[in-house]
Amino acid sequence: ALMPRQWLYHLQYPALFVALLLLLVTLSPLTPAINGAKRWIPLGPVSVQPMEFVKIALALYLAYFMSSKQDLIKTFSRGVIPPFAVTGLFCFLLLLQPDFGSAVVLACLLFFMCVAGGTRFIYLFFSVALACAGAMALAISSPYRLRRLLAFLDPFQDAHNTGYQLVQSLLAIGSGSFFGVGVGASKQKMFYLPEAHNDFIMAVVGEELGFFGMTLIMVLFAMLFMRCYKIIMGQSDLRDRFSAFGVTLVLAIGATLNLAVVMGMAPPKGVAMPFLSYGGSSLLASMMCIGLLLNFSRTAR
């Protein structure tokens, strides 16, 4: 929030380099595999998940690119290939972890930034088609991903195996009724719902606080994003506007995908709920986004 804007704008390439380096470290023998994935870097008593900071670094880079290359943005060679290549590199490294959900988050971030930046519709259409085809190929080629996809389509068909997590999430939300069972009284979080403290925290919120509590949290997020919209539209400088938009997307995409997964509207993927999911890396990244938005709010008209 207090960082001079010019200092921030000199960090787009160093931030990308550091983010790339951290992702490479996660793939090295120095980092242990947790639940079959290598996404965390141990630092003594704590661990860091680089992906949370990759999102911010990529958002700032795309904001720089979209604002400074407006005269080239509609060309393919210089307006489409560079941002797609950078995002594709990060997505490739995330798939090696493997972390399919985070790769989807970066792809969504690129898509919305390109829409706001003015990329030609035909390029976006073919890129989305290729991305969907690639996602389906990855799902079909991996038995684990294919089972999760089929379980998402009908989780109750295999409620004790591949559909277990989603079924338990829906049971938690359904048990909450209108006002919930009470704070701390959740039964599903007592070893029934996997990742109840992390990716599926909103299912526990739905059980303990009910429809009223979940609606209240959604309203609070809506108020936050309305304020973000005012900050974005209040910027007179194009780079400031794109940067504020990119940082807002980091929070909005995370919140939307997390809710979609918890309520069975999207296949299960490891996307944390900003500000609520357990995890220091997620909280630090979310607070960095809020700090940057506060920085931009000072110059909003």
Short mmCIF file of C-alpha atoms in Angstrom, two decimals:
data_model
loop_
_atom_site.label_atom_id
_atom_site.label_comp_id
_atom_site.label_asym_id
_atom_site.label_seq_id
_atom_site.Cartn_x
_atom_site.Cartn_y
_atom_site.Cartn_z
CA ALA A 1 0.00 0.00 0.00
CA LEU A 2 2.88 2.37 0.76
CA MET A 3 5.21 1.33 -2.07
CA PRO A 4 5.90 4.12 -4.60
CA ARG A 5 4.17 3.25 -7.86
CA GLN A 6 7.36 3.53 -9.93
CA TRP A 7 9.13 1.03 -7.69
CA LEU A 8 6.29 -1.39 -8.26
CA TYR A 9 6.42 -0.92 -12.03
CA HIS A 10 10.12 -1.75 -12.15
CA LEU A 11 9.39 -5.19 -10.68
CA GLN A 12 7.43 -6.82 -13.50
CA TYR A 13 10.40 -8.75 -14.93
CA PRO A 14 12.27 -9.44 -11.63
CA ALA A 15 9.00 -10.70 -10.12
CA LEU A 16 8.47 -13.03 -13.09
CA PHE A 17 12.04 -14.32 -12.80
CA VAL A 18 11.71 -14.99 -9.06
CA ALA A 19 8.34 -16.69 -9.58
CA LEU A 20 9.85 -18.90 -12.29
CA LEU A 21 12.82 -19.75 -10.07
CA LEU A 22 10.55 -20.71 -7.16
CA LEU A 23 8.47 -23.00 -9.37
CA LEU A 24 11.66 -24.70 -10.58
CA VAL A 25 12.74 -25.19 -6.96
CA THR A 26 9.46 -27.00 -6.22
CA LEU A 27 10.30 -29.50 -8.96
CA SER A 28 13.80 -30.14 -7.61
CA PRO A 29 14.79 -32.95 -5.20
CA LEU A 30 15.01 -30.31 -2.46
CA THR A 31 11.24 -30.28 -1.97
CA PRO A 32 9.23 -33.24 -0.66
CA ALA A 33 6.07 -34.54 -2.33
CA ILE A 34 2.89 -34.04 -0.28
CA ASN A 35 -0.19 -36.02 -1.35
CA GLY A 36 1.59 -36.88 -4.58
CA ALA A 37 2.32 -33.24 -5.55
CA LYS A 38 5.38 -31.00 -5.18
CA ARG A 39 3.90 -27.55 -4.58
CA TRP A 40 5.58 -26.34 -1.41
CA ILE A 41 9.09 -25.18 -0.50
CA PRO A 42 10.02 -26.02 3.12
CA LEU A 43 11.71 -23.18 5.01
CA GLY A 44 12.37 -24.54 8.46
CA PRO A 45 9.14 -24.61 10.49
CA VAL A 46 7.06 -23.13 7.65
CA SER A 47 6.54 -23.84 3.97
CA VAL A 48 5.87 -21.54 1.02
CA GLN A 49 3.56 -22.24 -1.92
CA PRO A 50 5.05 -20.25 -4.83
CA MET A 51 1.89 -20.47 -6.94
CA GLU A 52 0.14 -17.89 -4.75
CA PHE A 53 2.78 -15.30 -5.67
CA VAL A 54 3.04 -16.42 -9.31
CA LYS A 55 -0.51 -15.14 -9.83
CA ILE A 56 0.41 -11.63 -8.69
CA ALA A 57 3.65 -11.57 -10.72
CA LEU A 58 1.81 -12.70 -13.86
CA ALA A 59 -0.99 -10.16 -13.31
CA LEU A 60 1.51 -7.29 -13.05
CA TYR A 61 3.38 -8.48 -16.16
CA LEU A 62 0.17 -8.80 -18.21
CA ALA A 63 -0.91 -5.35 -17.04
CA TYR A 64 2.41 -3.93 -18.23
CA PHE A 65 2.13 -5.73 -21.56
CA MET A 66 -1.49 -4.78 -22.26
CA SER A 67 -0.94 -1.13 -21.40
CA SER A 68 2.39 -0.58 -23.18
CA LYS A 69 1.65 -2.61 -26.35
CA GLN A 70 -1.75 -1.21 -27.27
CA ASP A 71 -0.56 -0.44 -30.80
CA LEU A 72 0.51 -4.10 -31.24
CA ILE A 73 -2.14 -5.91 -29.21
CA LYS A 74 -4.22 -6.90 -32.24
CA THR A 75 -1.27 -8.48 -34.07
CA PHE A 76 -0.55 -12.16 -33.59
CA SER A 77 3.25 -12.26 -33.54
CA ARG A 78 3.84 -9.40 -31.08
CA GLY A 79 0.47 -8.96 -29.40
CA VAL A 80 -0.56 -12.55 -28.72
CA ILE A 81 2.50 -14.82 -28.66
CA PRO A 82 4.50 -13.10 -25.82
CA PRO A 83 1.79 -13.14 -23.09
CA PHE A 84 0.58 -16.59 -24.15
CA ALA A 85 4.14 -17.95 -24.14
CA VAL A 86 4.88 -16.59 -20.65
CA THR A 87 1.59 -17.88 -19.24
CA GLY A 88 2.04 -21.20 -21.03
CA LEU A 89 5.49 -21.67 -19.46
CA PHE A 90 4.10 -21.17 -15.96
CA CYS A 91 1.15 -23.48 -16.70
CA PHE A 92 3.56 -26.16 -17.96
CA LEU A 93 5.62 -25.99 -14.76
CA LEU A 94 2.43 -26.19 -12.68
CA LEU A 95 1.26 -29.26 -14.59
CA LEU A 96 4.58 -30.93 -13.79
CA GLN A 97 3.94 -30.54 -10.03
CA PRO A 98 1.08 -31.59 -10.83
CA ASP A 99 -1.33 -28.72 -10.12
CA PHE A 100 -4.03 -28.64 -12.79
CA GLY A 101 -6.27 -26.25 -10.81
CA SER A 102 -3.62 -23.53 -10.55
CA ALA A 103 -2.88 -23.83 -14.29
CA VAL A 104 -6.59 -23.19 -14.91
CA VAL A 105 -6.41 -20.09 -12.69
CA LEU A 106 -3.50 -18.66 -14.72
CA ALA A 107 -5.29 -19.44 -17.99
CA CYS A 108 -8.41 -17.60 -16.74
CA LEU A 109 -6.26 -14.67 -15.68
CA LEU A 110 -4.69 -14.47 -19.16
CA PHE A 111 -8.09 -14.74 -20.87
CA PHE A 112 -9.73 -11.90 -18.95
CA MET A 113 -6.67 -9.67 -19.25
CA CYS A 114 -6.67 -10.25 -23.02
CA VAL A 115 -10.38 -9.42 -23.19
CA ALA A 116 -9.79 -6.16 -21.34
CA GLY A 117 -6.63 -5.45 -23.35
CA GLY A 118 -8.37 -5.67 -26.71
CA THR A 119 -7.00 -8.91 -28.16
CA ARG A 120 -8.85 -9.93 -31.31
CA PHE A 121 -11.84 -12.20 -30.69
CA ILE A 122 -10.69 -14.73 -33.28
CA TYR A 123 -7.41 -15.27 -31.40
CA LEU A 124 -9.25 -15.67 -28.11
CA PHE A 125 -11.73 -18.10 -29.65
CA PHE A 126 -9.05 -20.41 -31.02
CA SER A 127 -6.97 -20.17 -27.85
CA VAL A 128 -9.97 -21.17 -25.72
CA ALA A 129 -10.74 -24.05 -28.11
CA LEU A 130 -7.13 -25.27 -27.93
CA ALA A 131 -7.09 -24.91 -24.14
CA CYS A 132 -10.29 -26.94 -23.77
CA ALA A 133 -8.94 -29.60 -26.13
CA GLY A 134 -5.69 -29.74 -24.17
CA ALA A 135 -7.55 -29.96 -20.85
CA MET A 136 -9.67 -32.84 -22.15
CA ALA A 137 -6.55 -34.59 -23.46
CA LEU A 138 -4.88 -34.23 -20.05
CA ALA A 139 -7.98 -35.53 -18.30
CA ILE A 140 -8.32 -38.52 -20.60
CA SER A 141 -4.61 -39.38 -20.52
CA SER A 142 -4.53 -39.41 -16.70
CA PRO A 143 -6.75 -42.05 -15.05
CA TYR A 144 -6.78 -40.02 -11.82
CA ARG A 145 -8.04 -36.84 -13.54
CA LEU A 146 -10.57 -38.82 -15.59
CA ARG A 147 -12.00 -40.42 -12.45
CA ARG A 148 -12.34 -37.00 -10.81
CA LEU A 149 -14.07 -35.61 -13.89
CA LEU A 150 -16.55 -38.49 -14.02
CA ALA A 151 -17.12 -38.18 -10.27
CA PHE A 152 -17.93 -34.50 -10.73
CA LEU A 153 -20.63 -35.35 -13.27
CA ASP A 154 -22.30 -37.75 -10.82
CA PRO A 155 -20.52 -37.83 -7.43
CA PHE A 156 -23.18 -40.02 -5.76
CA GLN A 157 -22.53 -42.84 -8.24
CA ASP A 158 -19.20 -43.49 -6.49
CA ALA A 159 -19.83 -41.76 -3.18
CA HIS A 160 -17.31 -43.86 -1.23
CA ASN A 161 -14.37 -43.39 -3.60
CA THR A 162 -13.83 -40.77 -6.32
CA GLY A 163 -16.97 -38.81 -5.47
CA TYR A 164 -16.38 -38.92 -1.72
CA GLN A 165 -15.04 -35.39 -1.21
CA LEU A 166 -17.76 -33.66 -3.23
CA VAL A 167 -20.52 -35.75 -1.63
CA GLN A 168 -19.27 -34.83 1.84
CA SER A 169 -19.13 -31.16 0.80
CA LEU A 170 -22.73 -31.24 -0.42
CA LEU A 171 -23.82 -33.05 2.74
CA ALA A 172 -22.15 -30.34 4.84
CA ILE A 173 -23.86 -27.52 2.96
CA GLY A 174 -27.21 -29.30 3.04
CA SER A 175 -26.94 -29.98 6.77
CA GLY A 176 -26.58 -26.28 7.49
CA SER A 177 -30.14 -25.44 6.40
CA PHE A 178 -30.87 -21.71 6.77
CA PHE A 179 -28.99 -20.63 9.93
CA GLY A 180 -26.55 -23.53 10.35
CA VAL A 181 -25.78 -25.90 13.19
CA GLY A 182 -23.71 -23.32 15.08
CA VAL A 183 -20.11 -22.14 15.06
CA GLY A 184 -17.78 -25.03 15.88
CA ALA A 185 -20.55 -27.64 15.72
CA SER A 186 -19.74 -29.02 12.25
CA LYS A 187 -19.74 -32.81 12.04
CA GLN A 188 -18.37 -33.09 8.50
CA LYS A 189 -15.06 -31.46 9.44
CA MET A 190 -14.45 -34.22 12.01
CA PHE A 191 -12.47 -36.39 9.57
CA TYR A 192 -15.36 -36.86 7.10
CA LEU A 193 -14.63 -33.98 4.70
CA PRO A 194 -11.04 -33.99 3.34
CA GLU A 195 -9.31 -30.59 3.27
CA ALA A 196 -12.08 -29.09 5.38
CA HIS A 197 -9.72 -26.40 6.66
CA ASN A 198 -8.37 -25.49 3.24
CA ASP A 199 -10.00 -25.91 -0.18
CA PHE A 200 -13.39 -26.90 1.27
CA ILE A 201 -13.60 -24.37 4.10
CA MET A 202 -16.78 -22.90 2.58
CA ALA A 203 -18.56 -26.25 2.99
CA VAL A 204 -17.86 -26.06 6.73
CA VAL A 205 -19.04 -22.44 6.74
CA GLY A 206 -22.25 -23.57 5.04
CA GLU A 207 -22.77 -26.27 7.65
CA GLU A 208 -22.05 -24.08 10.68
CA LEU A 209 -23.59 -20.78 9.50
CA GLY A 210 -26.08 -22.10 6.94
CA PHE A 211 -27.48 -20.32 3.91
CA PHE A 212 -27.46 -17.05 5.83
CA GLY A 213 -23.73 -17.26 6.62
CA MET A 214 -22.69 -18.25 3.10
CA THR A 215 -24.84 -15.48 1.63
CA LEU A 216 -23.28 -12.96 4.01
CA ILE A 217 -19.76 -13.95 2.89
CA MET A 218 -20.78 -13.70 -0.77
CA VAL A 219 -22.26 -10.25 -0.14
CA LEU A 220 -19.01 -9.15 1.53
CA PHE A 221 -17.03 -10.38 -1.47
CA ALA A 222 -19.46 -8.57 -3.78
CA MET A 223 -18.94 -5.33 -1.83
CA LEU A 224 -15.16 -5.81 -2.07
CA PHE A 225 -15.31 -6.33 -5.84
CA MET A 226 -17.65 -3.37 -6.30
CA ARG A 227 -15.07 -1.24 -4.54
CA CYS A 228 -12.36 -2.77 -6.73
CA TYR A 229 -14.40 -1.83 -9.81
CA LYS A 230 -14.57 1.79 -8.63
CA ILE A 231 -10.80 1.79 -8.09
CA ILE A 232 -10.19 0.33 -11.57
CA MET A 233 -12.46 2.78 -13.37
CA GLY A 234 -11.09 5.69 -11.35
CA GLN A 235 -7.55 5.33 -12.74
CA SER A 236 -6.54 7.86 -15.37
CA ASP A 237 -3.33 6.05 -16.31
CA LEU A 238 -3.83 2.95 -18.46
CA ARG A 239 -1.18 0.87 -16.70
CA ASP A 240 -2.67 1.72 -13.31
CA ARG A 241 -6.07 0.59 -14.58
CA PHE A 242 -4.79 -2.72 -15.97
CA SER A 243 -2.72 -3.41 -12.85
CA ALA A 244 -5.69 -2.83 -10.54
CA PHE A 245 -7.82 -5.03 -12.80
CA GLY A 246 -5.25 -7.85 -12.78
CA VAL A 247 -4.89 -7.81 -8.99
CA THR A 248 -8.69 -7.86 -8.65
CA LEU A 249 -8.84 -10.87 -10.97
CA VAL A 250 -6.44 -12.78 -8.71
CA LEU A 251 -8.95 -12.50 -5.85
CA ALA A 252 -12.10 -12.85 -7.96
CA ILE A 253 -11.01 -15.96 -9.87
CA GLY A 254 -9.90 -17.67 -6.67
CA ALA A 255 -13.16 -16.93 -4.84
CA THR A 256 -15.34 -17.92 -7.81
CA LEU A 257 -13.56 -21.21 -8.56
CA ASN A 258 -13.45 -22.19 -4.89
CA LEU A 259 -17.20 -21.67 -4.47
CA ALA A 260 -17.88 -23.48 -7.75
CA VAL A 261 -15.90 -26.53 -6.58
CA VAL A 262 -17.46 -26.61 -3.11
CA MET A 263 -21.00 -26.44 -4.52
CA GLY A 264 -20.35 -29.03 -7.23
CA MET A 265 -20.41 -26.62 -10.18
CA ALA A 266 -16.80 -27.37 -11.23
CA PRO A 267 -14.52 -30.43 -10.94
CA PRO A 268 -12.54 -30.55 -7.66
CA LYS A 269 -9.25 -28.67 -7.92
CA GLY A 270 -6.93 -27.18 -5.33
CA VAL A 271 -8.00 -23.52 -5.31
CA ALA A 272 -7.95 -21.72 -1.96
CA MET A 273 -10.65 -19.29 -0.85
CA PRO A 274 -9.00 -15.85 -0.39
CA PHE A 275 -8.79 -14.74 3.26
CA LEU A 276 -10.61 -17.84 4.58
CA SER A 277 -8.67 -20.97 3.60
CA TYR A 278 -5.92 -22.17 5.91
CA GLY A 279 -2.44 -21.40 4.59
CA GLY A 280 0.05 -18.61 5.13
CA SER A 281 1.04 -18.27 1.46
CA SER A 282 -2.57 -17.77 0.39
CA LEU A 283 -3.19 -15.20 3.12
CA LEU A 284 0.03 -13.28 2.35
CA ALA A 285 -0.80 -13.17 -1.37
CA SER A 286 -4.38 -12.03 -0.67
CA MET A 287 -3.18 -9.27 1.63
CA MET A 288 -0.60 -8.18 -0.97
CA CYS A 289 -3.47 -7.82 -3.45
CA ILE A 290 -5.43 -5.71 -0.96
CA GLY A 291 -2.35 -3.58 -0.29
CA LEU A 292 -1.88 -2.94 -4.01
CA LEU A 293 -5.56 -2.05 -4.39
CA LEU A 294 -5.24 0.40 -1.51
CA ASN A 295 -2.23 1.85 -3.31
CA PHE A 296 -4.29 2.37 -6.48
CA SER A 297 -7.28 3.72 -4.53
CA ARG A 298 -5.25 6.76 -3.51
CA THR A 299 -5.07 7.90 -7.13
CA ALA A 300 -8.63 6.92 -8.10
CA ARG A 301 -10.79 9.82 -9.22
#
